[in-house]
Short mmCIF file of C-alpha atoms in Angstrom, two decimals:
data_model
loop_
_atom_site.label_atom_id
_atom_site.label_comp_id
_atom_site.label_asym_id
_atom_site.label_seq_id
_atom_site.Cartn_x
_atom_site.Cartn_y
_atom_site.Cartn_z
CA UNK A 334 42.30 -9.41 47.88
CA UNK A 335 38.88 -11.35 47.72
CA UNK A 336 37.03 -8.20 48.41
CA UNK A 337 39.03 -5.98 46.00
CA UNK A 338 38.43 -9.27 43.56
CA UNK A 339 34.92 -9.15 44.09
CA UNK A 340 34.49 -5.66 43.30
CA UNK A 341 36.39 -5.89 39.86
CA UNK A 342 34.12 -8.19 39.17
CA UNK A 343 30.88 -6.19 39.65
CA UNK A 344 32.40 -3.42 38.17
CA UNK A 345 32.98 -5.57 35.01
CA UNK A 346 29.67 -6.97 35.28
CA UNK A 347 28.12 -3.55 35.25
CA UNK A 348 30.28 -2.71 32.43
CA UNK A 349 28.65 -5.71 30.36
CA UNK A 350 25.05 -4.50 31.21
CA UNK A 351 26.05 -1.38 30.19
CA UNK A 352 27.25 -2.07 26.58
CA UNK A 353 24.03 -4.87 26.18
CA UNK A 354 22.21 -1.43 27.00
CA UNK A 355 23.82 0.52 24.04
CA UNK A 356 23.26 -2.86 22.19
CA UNK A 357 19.56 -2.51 22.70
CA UNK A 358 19.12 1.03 22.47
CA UNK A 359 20.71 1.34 19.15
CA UNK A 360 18.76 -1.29 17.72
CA UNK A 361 15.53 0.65 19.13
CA UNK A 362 14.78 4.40 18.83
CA UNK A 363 11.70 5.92 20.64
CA UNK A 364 8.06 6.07 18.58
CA UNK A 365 5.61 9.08 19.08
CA UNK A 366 5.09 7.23 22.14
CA UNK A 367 8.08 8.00 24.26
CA UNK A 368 7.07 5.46 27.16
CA UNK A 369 7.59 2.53 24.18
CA UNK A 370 10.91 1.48 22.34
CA UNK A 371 10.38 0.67 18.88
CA UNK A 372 12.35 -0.93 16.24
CA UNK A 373 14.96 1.27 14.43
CA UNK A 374 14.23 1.39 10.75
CA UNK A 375 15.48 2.70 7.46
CA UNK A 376 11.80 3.77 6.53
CA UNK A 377 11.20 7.15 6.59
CA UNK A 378 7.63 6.61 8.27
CA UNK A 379 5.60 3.82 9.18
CA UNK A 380 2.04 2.71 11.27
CA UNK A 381 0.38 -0.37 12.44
CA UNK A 382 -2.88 0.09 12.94
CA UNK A 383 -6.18 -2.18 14.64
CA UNK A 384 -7.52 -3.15 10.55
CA UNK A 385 -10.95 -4.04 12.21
CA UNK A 386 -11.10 -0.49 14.41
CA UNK A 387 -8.48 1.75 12.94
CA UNK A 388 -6.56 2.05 16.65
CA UNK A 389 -3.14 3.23 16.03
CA UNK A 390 -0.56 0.52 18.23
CA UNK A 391 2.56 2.19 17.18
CA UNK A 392 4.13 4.58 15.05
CA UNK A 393 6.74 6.76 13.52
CA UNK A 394 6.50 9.77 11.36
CA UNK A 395 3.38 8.32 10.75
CA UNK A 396 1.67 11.89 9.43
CA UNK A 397 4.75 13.19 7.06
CA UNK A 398 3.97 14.57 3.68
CA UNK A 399 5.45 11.89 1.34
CA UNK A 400 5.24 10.62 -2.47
CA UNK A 401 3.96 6.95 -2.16
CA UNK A 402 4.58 5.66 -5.59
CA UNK A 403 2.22 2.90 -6.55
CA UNK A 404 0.63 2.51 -3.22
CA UNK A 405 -1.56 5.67 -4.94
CA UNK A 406 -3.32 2.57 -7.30
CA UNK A 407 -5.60 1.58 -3.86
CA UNK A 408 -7.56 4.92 -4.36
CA UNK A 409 -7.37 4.76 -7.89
CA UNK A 410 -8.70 1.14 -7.09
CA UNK A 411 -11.32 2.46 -4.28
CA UNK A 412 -12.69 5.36 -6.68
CA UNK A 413 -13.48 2.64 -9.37
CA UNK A 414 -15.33 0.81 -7.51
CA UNK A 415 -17.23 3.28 -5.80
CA UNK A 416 -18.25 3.91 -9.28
CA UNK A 417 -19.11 0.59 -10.53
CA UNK A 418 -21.52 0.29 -7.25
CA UNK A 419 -22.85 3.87 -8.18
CA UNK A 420 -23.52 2.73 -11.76
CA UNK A 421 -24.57 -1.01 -10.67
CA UNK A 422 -22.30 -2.24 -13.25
CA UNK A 423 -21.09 -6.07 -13.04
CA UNK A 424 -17.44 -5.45 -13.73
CA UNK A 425 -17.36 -9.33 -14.89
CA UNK A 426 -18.77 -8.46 -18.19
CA UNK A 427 -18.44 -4.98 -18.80
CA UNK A 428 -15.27 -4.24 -20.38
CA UNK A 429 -12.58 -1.25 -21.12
CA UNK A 430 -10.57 -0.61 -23.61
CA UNK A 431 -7.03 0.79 -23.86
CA UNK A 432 -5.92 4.00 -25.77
CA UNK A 433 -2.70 4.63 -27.15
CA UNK A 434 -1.42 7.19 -24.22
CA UNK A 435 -2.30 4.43 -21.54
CA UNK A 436 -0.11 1.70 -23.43
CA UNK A 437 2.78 4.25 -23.56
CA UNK A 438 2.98 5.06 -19.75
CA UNK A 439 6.12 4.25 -18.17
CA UNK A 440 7.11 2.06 -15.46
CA UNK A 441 5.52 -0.99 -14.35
CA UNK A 442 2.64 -2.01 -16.45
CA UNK A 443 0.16 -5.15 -17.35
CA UNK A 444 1.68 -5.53 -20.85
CA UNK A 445 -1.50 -3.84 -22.20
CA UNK A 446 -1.56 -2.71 -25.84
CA UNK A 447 -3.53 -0.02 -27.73
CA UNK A 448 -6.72 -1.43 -28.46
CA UNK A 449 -6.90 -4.04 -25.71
CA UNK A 450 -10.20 -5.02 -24.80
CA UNK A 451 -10.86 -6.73 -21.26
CA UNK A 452 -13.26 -7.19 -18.17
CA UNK A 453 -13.35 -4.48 -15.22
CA UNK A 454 -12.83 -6.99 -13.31
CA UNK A 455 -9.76 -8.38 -14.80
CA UNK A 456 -8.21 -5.12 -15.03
CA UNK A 457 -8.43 -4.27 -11.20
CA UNK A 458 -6.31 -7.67 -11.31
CA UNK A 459 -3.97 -5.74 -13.38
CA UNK A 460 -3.62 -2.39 -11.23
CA UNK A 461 -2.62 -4.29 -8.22
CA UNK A 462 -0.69 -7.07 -9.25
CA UNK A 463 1.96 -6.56 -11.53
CA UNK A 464 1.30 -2.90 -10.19
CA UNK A 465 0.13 -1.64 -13.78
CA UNK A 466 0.88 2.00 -14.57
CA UNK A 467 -1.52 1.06 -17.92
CA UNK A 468 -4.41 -0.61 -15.93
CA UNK A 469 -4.39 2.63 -13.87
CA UNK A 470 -4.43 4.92 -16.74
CA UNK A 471 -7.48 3.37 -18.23
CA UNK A 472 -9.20 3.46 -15.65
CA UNK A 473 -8.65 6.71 -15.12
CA UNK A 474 -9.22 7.34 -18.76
CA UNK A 475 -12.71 5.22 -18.95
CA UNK A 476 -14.00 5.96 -15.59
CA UNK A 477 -13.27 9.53 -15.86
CA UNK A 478 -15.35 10.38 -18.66
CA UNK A 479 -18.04 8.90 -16.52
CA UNK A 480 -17.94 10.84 -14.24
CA UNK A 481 -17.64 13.72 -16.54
CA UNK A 482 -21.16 12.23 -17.78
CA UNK A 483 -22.54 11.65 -14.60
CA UNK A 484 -21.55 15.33 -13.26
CA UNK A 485 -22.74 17.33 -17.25
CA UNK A 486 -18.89 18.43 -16.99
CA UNK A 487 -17.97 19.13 -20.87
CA UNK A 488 -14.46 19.95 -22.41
CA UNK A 489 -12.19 18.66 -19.50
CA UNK A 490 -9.33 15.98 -19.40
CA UNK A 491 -10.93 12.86 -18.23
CA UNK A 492 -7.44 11.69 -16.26
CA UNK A 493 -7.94 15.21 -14.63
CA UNK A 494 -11.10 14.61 -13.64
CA UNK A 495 -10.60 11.45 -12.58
CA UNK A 496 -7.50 12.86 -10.43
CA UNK A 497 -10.19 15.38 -8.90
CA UNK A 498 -12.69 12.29 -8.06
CA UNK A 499 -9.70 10.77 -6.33
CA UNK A 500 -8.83 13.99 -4.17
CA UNK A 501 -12.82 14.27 -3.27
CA UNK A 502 -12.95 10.79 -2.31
CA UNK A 503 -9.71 10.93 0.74
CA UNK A 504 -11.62 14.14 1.37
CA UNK A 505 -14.80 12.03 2.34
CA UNK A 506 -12.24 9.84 4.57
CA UNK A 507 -10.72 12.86 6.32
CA UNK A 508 -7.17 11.90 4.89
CA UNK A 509 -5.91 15.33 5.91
CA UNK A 510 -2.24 15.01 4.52
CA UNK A 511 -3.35 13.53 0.99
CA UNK A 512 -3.34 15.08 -2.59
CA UNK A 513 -3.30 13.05 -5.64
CA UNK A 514 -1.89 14.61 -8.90
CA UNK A 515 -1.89 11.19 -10.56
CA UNK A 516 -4.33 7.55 -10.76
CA UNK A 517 -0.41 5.28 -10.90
CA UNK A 518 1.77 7.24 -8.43
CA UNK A 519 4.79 7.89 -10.62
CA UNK A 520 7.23 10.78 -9.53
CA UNK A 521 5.27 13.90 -9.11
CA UNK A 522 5.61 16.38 -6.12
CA UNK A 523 1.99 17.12 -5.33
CA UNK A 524 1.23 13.08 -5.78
CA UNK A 525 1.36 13.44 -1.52
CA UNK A 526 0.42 11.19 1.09
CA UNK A 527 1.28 9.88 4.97
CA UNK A 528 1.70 6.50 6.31
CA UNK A 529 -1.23 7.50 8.76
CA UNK A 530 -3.80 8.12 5.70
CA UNK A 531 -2.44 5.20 3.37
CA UNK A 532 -3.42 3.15 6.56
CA UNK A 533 -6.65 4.59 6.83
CA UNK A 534 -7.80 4.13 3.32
CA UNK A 535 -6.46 0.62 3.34
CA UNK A 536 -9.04 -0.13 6.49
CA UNK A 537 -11.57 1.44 4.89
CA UNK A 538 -10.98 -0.77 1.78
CA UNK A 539 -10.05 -3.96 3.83
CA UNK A 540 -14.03 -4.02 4.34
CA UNK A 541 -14.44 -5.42 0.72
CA UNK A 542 -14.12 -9.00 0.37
CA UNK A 543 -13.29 -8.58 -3.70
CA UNK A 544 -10.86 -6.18 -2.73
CA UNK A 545 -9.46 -8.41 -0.22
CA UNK A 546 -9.36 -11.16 -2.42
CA UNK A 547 -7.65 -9.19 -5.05
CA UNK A 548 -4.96 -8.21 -3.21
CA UNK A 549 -4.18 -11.81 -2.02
CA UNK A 550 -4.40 -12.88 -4.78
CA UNK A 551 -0.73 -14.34 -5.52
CA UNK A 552 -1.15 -15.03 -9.78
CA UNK A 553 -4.11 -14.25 -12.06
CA UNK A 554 -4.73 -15.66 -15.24
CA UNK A 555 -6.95 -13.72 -18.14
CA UNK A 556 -8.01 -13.16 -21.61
CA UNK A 557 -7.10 -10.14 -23.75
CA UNK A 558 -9.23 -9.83 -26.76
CA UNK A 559 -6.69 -7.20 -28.98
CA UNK A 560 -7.38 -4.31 -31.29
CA UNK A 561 -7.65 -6.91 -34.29
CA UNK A 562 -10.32 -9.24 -33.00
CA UNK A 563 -7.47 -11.87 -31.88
CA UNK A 564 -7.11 -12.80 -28.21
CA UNK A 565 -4.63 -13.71 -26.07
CA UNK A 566 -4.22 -15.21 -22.27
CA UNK A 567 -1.92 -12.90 -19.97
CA UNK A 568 -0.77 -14.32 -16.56
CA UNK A 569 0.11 -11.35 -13.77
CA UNK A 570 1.98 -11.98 -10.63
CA UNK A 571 1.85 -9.56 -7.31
CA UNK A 572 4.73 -8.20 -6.67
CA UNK A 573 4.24 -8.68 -3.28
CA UNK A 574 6.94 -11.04 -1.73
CA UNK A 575 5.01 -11.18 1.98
CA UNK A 576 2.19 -13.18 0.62
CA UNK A 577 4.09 -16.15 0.34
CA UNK A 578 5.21 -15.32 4.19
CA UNK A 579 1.43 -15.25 5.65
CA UNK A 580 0.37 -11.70 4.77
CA UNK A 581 -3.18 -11.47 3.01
CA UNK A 582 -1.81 -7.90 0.95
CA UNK A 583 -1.99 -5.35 0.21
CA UNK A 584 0.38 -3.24 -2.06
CA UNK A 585 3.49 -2.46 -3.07
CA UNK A 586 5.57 1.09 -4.64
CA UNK A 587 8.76 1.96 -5.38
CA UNK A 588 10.03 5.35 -7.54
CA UNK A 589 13.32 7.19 -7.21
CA UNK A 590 11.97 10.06 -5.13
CA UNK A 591 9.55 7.94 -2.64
CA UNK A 592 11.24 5.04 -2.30
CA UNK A 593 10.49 1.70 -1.74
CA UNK A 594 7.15 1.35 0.43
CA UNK A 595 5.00 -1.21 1.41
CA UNK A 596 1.17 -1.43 2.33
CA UNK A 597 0.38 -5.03 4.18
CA UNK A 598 -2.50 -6.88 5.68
CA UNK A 599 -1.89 -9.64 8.82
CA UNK A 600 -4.53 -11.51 10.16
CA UNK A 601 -3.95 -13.87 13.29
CA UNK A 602 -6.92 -15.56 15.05
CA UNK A 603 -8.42 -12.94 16.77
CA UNK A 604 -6.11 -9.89 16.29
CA UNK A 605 -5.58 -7.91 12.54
CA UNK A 606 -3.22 -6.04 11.59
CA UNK A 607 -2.31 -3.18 8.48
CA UNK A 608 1.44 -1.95 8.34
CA UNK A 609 2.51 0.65 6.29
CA UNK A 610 5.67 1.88 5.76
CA UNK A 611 7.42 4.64 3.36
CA UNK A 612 10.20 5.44 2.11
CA UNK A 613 12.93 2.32 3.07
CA UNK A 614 16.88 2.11 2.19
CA UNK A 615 16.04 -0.30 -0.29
CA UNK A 616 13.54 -3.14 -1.98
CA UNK A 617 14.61 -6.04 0.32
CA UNK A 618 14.71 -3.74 3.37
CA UNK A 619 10.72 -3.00 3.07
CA UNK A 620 9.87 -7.14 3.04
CA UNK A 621 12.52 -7.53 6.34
CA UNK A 622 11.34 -4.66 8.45
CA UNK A 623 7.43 -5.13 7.92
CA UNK A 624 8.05 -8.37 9.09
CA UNK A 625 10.17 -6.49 11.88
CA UNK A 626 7.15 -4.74 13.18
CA UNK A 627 4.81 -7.21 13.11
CA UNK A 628 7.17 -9.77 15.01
CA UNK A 629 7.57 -6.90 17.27
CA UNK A 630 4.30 -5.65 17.42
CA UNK A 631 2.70 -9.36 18.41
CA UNK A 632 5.35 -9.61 20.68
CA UNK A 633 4.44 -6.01 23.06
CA UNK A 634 0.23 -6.97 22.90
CA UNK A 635 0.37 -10.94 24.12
#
């Protein structure tokens, strides 16, 4: 009886390792990487990525074709900038102005009227923060006929152009599986991207310090002068949830068709990290799993 005893035992034993094993597996599917388990996600793709070297450590559908919503505002952001360097202007005190079609756009916005007048610099406050669909229009709007000026281009839509500067410039950074259509990222089939190139543009932009501190940047206080003269302060929050959980940025999106997706910045000590992932269940699931992979991340490289 004690060896029949002993060998239900084992048997039940193995059974328990077993189901731990089913435990584990379904809480882990494998990456691109078949050697490594990685965590099992609602997001349709993701990528961590080295932000000082651009080495991929893991990944998962990292190089689909997907809308990415507002995460499209950090080229509309890089572009900008790339012209305000190219035109040596100090975007402290040179301003923009809104029109009446960049007031009207939909979604989120800055609150900015027609006939708003306020610094470059303010208003890159207002793309990323409160995620403005209006701050991204006028940029596209001011800084297209720029480049319409700088190029002699004559009787084109400035947005359009601007939309075209946009495509040129993740042509320059080799992002192979990324057409814009749009400067704010709001529904719009051929507004295309990957978590692979959203990752690589983010590195590329994680070089800046203002862009940096823009992005960590967790309220910003300005001053609006309006169409009438009159001014008025305006107070923008980021609507990104990890920066009060040790992340340093770097932008949120969310529409109907791409979801709800998440561009973020970690720095530790010595080792830096950018997560991206598209295309999640829902809003709270894209704060929980990025913090997900990086737990599980730091825990495979120590």
């Amino acid at each position: 009886m004690n060896s029949n005893h002993i060998r239900l035992k084992a048997k039940s034993e193995e059974g328990k390792q077993s189901q731990r094993l089913q435990q584990l597996k379904s809480a882990f599917l494998i990456g691109n990487d078949e050697k490594v388990l990685t965590p099992r996600l609602t997001a349709k793709s993701w990528i961590i990525i080295d932000s000082n070297n651009g080495d991929v450590f893991y990944s998962f559908n990292e190089n689909q074709r997907r809308e990415i919503a507002s995460i499209t505002k950090i080229m509309t952001f890089y572009v900008v900038q790339n012209m305000c360097k190219t035109m040596n202007v100090q975007t402290n005190n040179t301003y923009a102005e809104v029109s009446l079609q960049a007031s009207q756009v939909g979604g989120t916005t800055a609150d900015l009227l027609k006939g708003d007048v306020l610094s470059i610099e303010d208003l890159f406050y207002g793309l990323m923060l409160p995620s403005g669909n209006d701050a991204a229009m006028a940029f596209a709007e001011n800084f297209g006929i720029y480049a319409m000026y700088q190029d002699k281009i004559k009787g084109k839509n400035p947005i359009n152009y601007f939309v075209q500067e946009m495509n040129n410039k993740a042509k320059d950074l080799k992002m192979t599986q990324t057409t814009y259509a749009n400067p704010h990222g709001l529904n719009n089939k051929n507004n295309l991207s990957s978590a692979y190139d959203v990752a690589k543009l983010c590195n590329q932009l994680l070089k800046d310090e203002f862009f940096k501190k823009v992005v960590n940047t967790k309220i910003h206080f300005c001053t609006i002068q309006d169409e009438e003269g009159f001014t008025r302060d305006a107070m923008w929050e980021n609507t990104n949830k990890l920066l009060y959980q040790g992340f340093r940025g770097i932008k949120t999106g969310n529409t109907s068709v791409a979801g709800p997706c998440l561009a973020s910045y970690y720095q530790t000590n010595n080792r830096s990290f950018t997560i991206v992932i598209l295309g999640c269940r829902n809003q709270e699931d894209r704060w929980s799993e990025t913090m997900q992979l990086l737990q599980w991340c730091l825990s495979q490289i120590q």
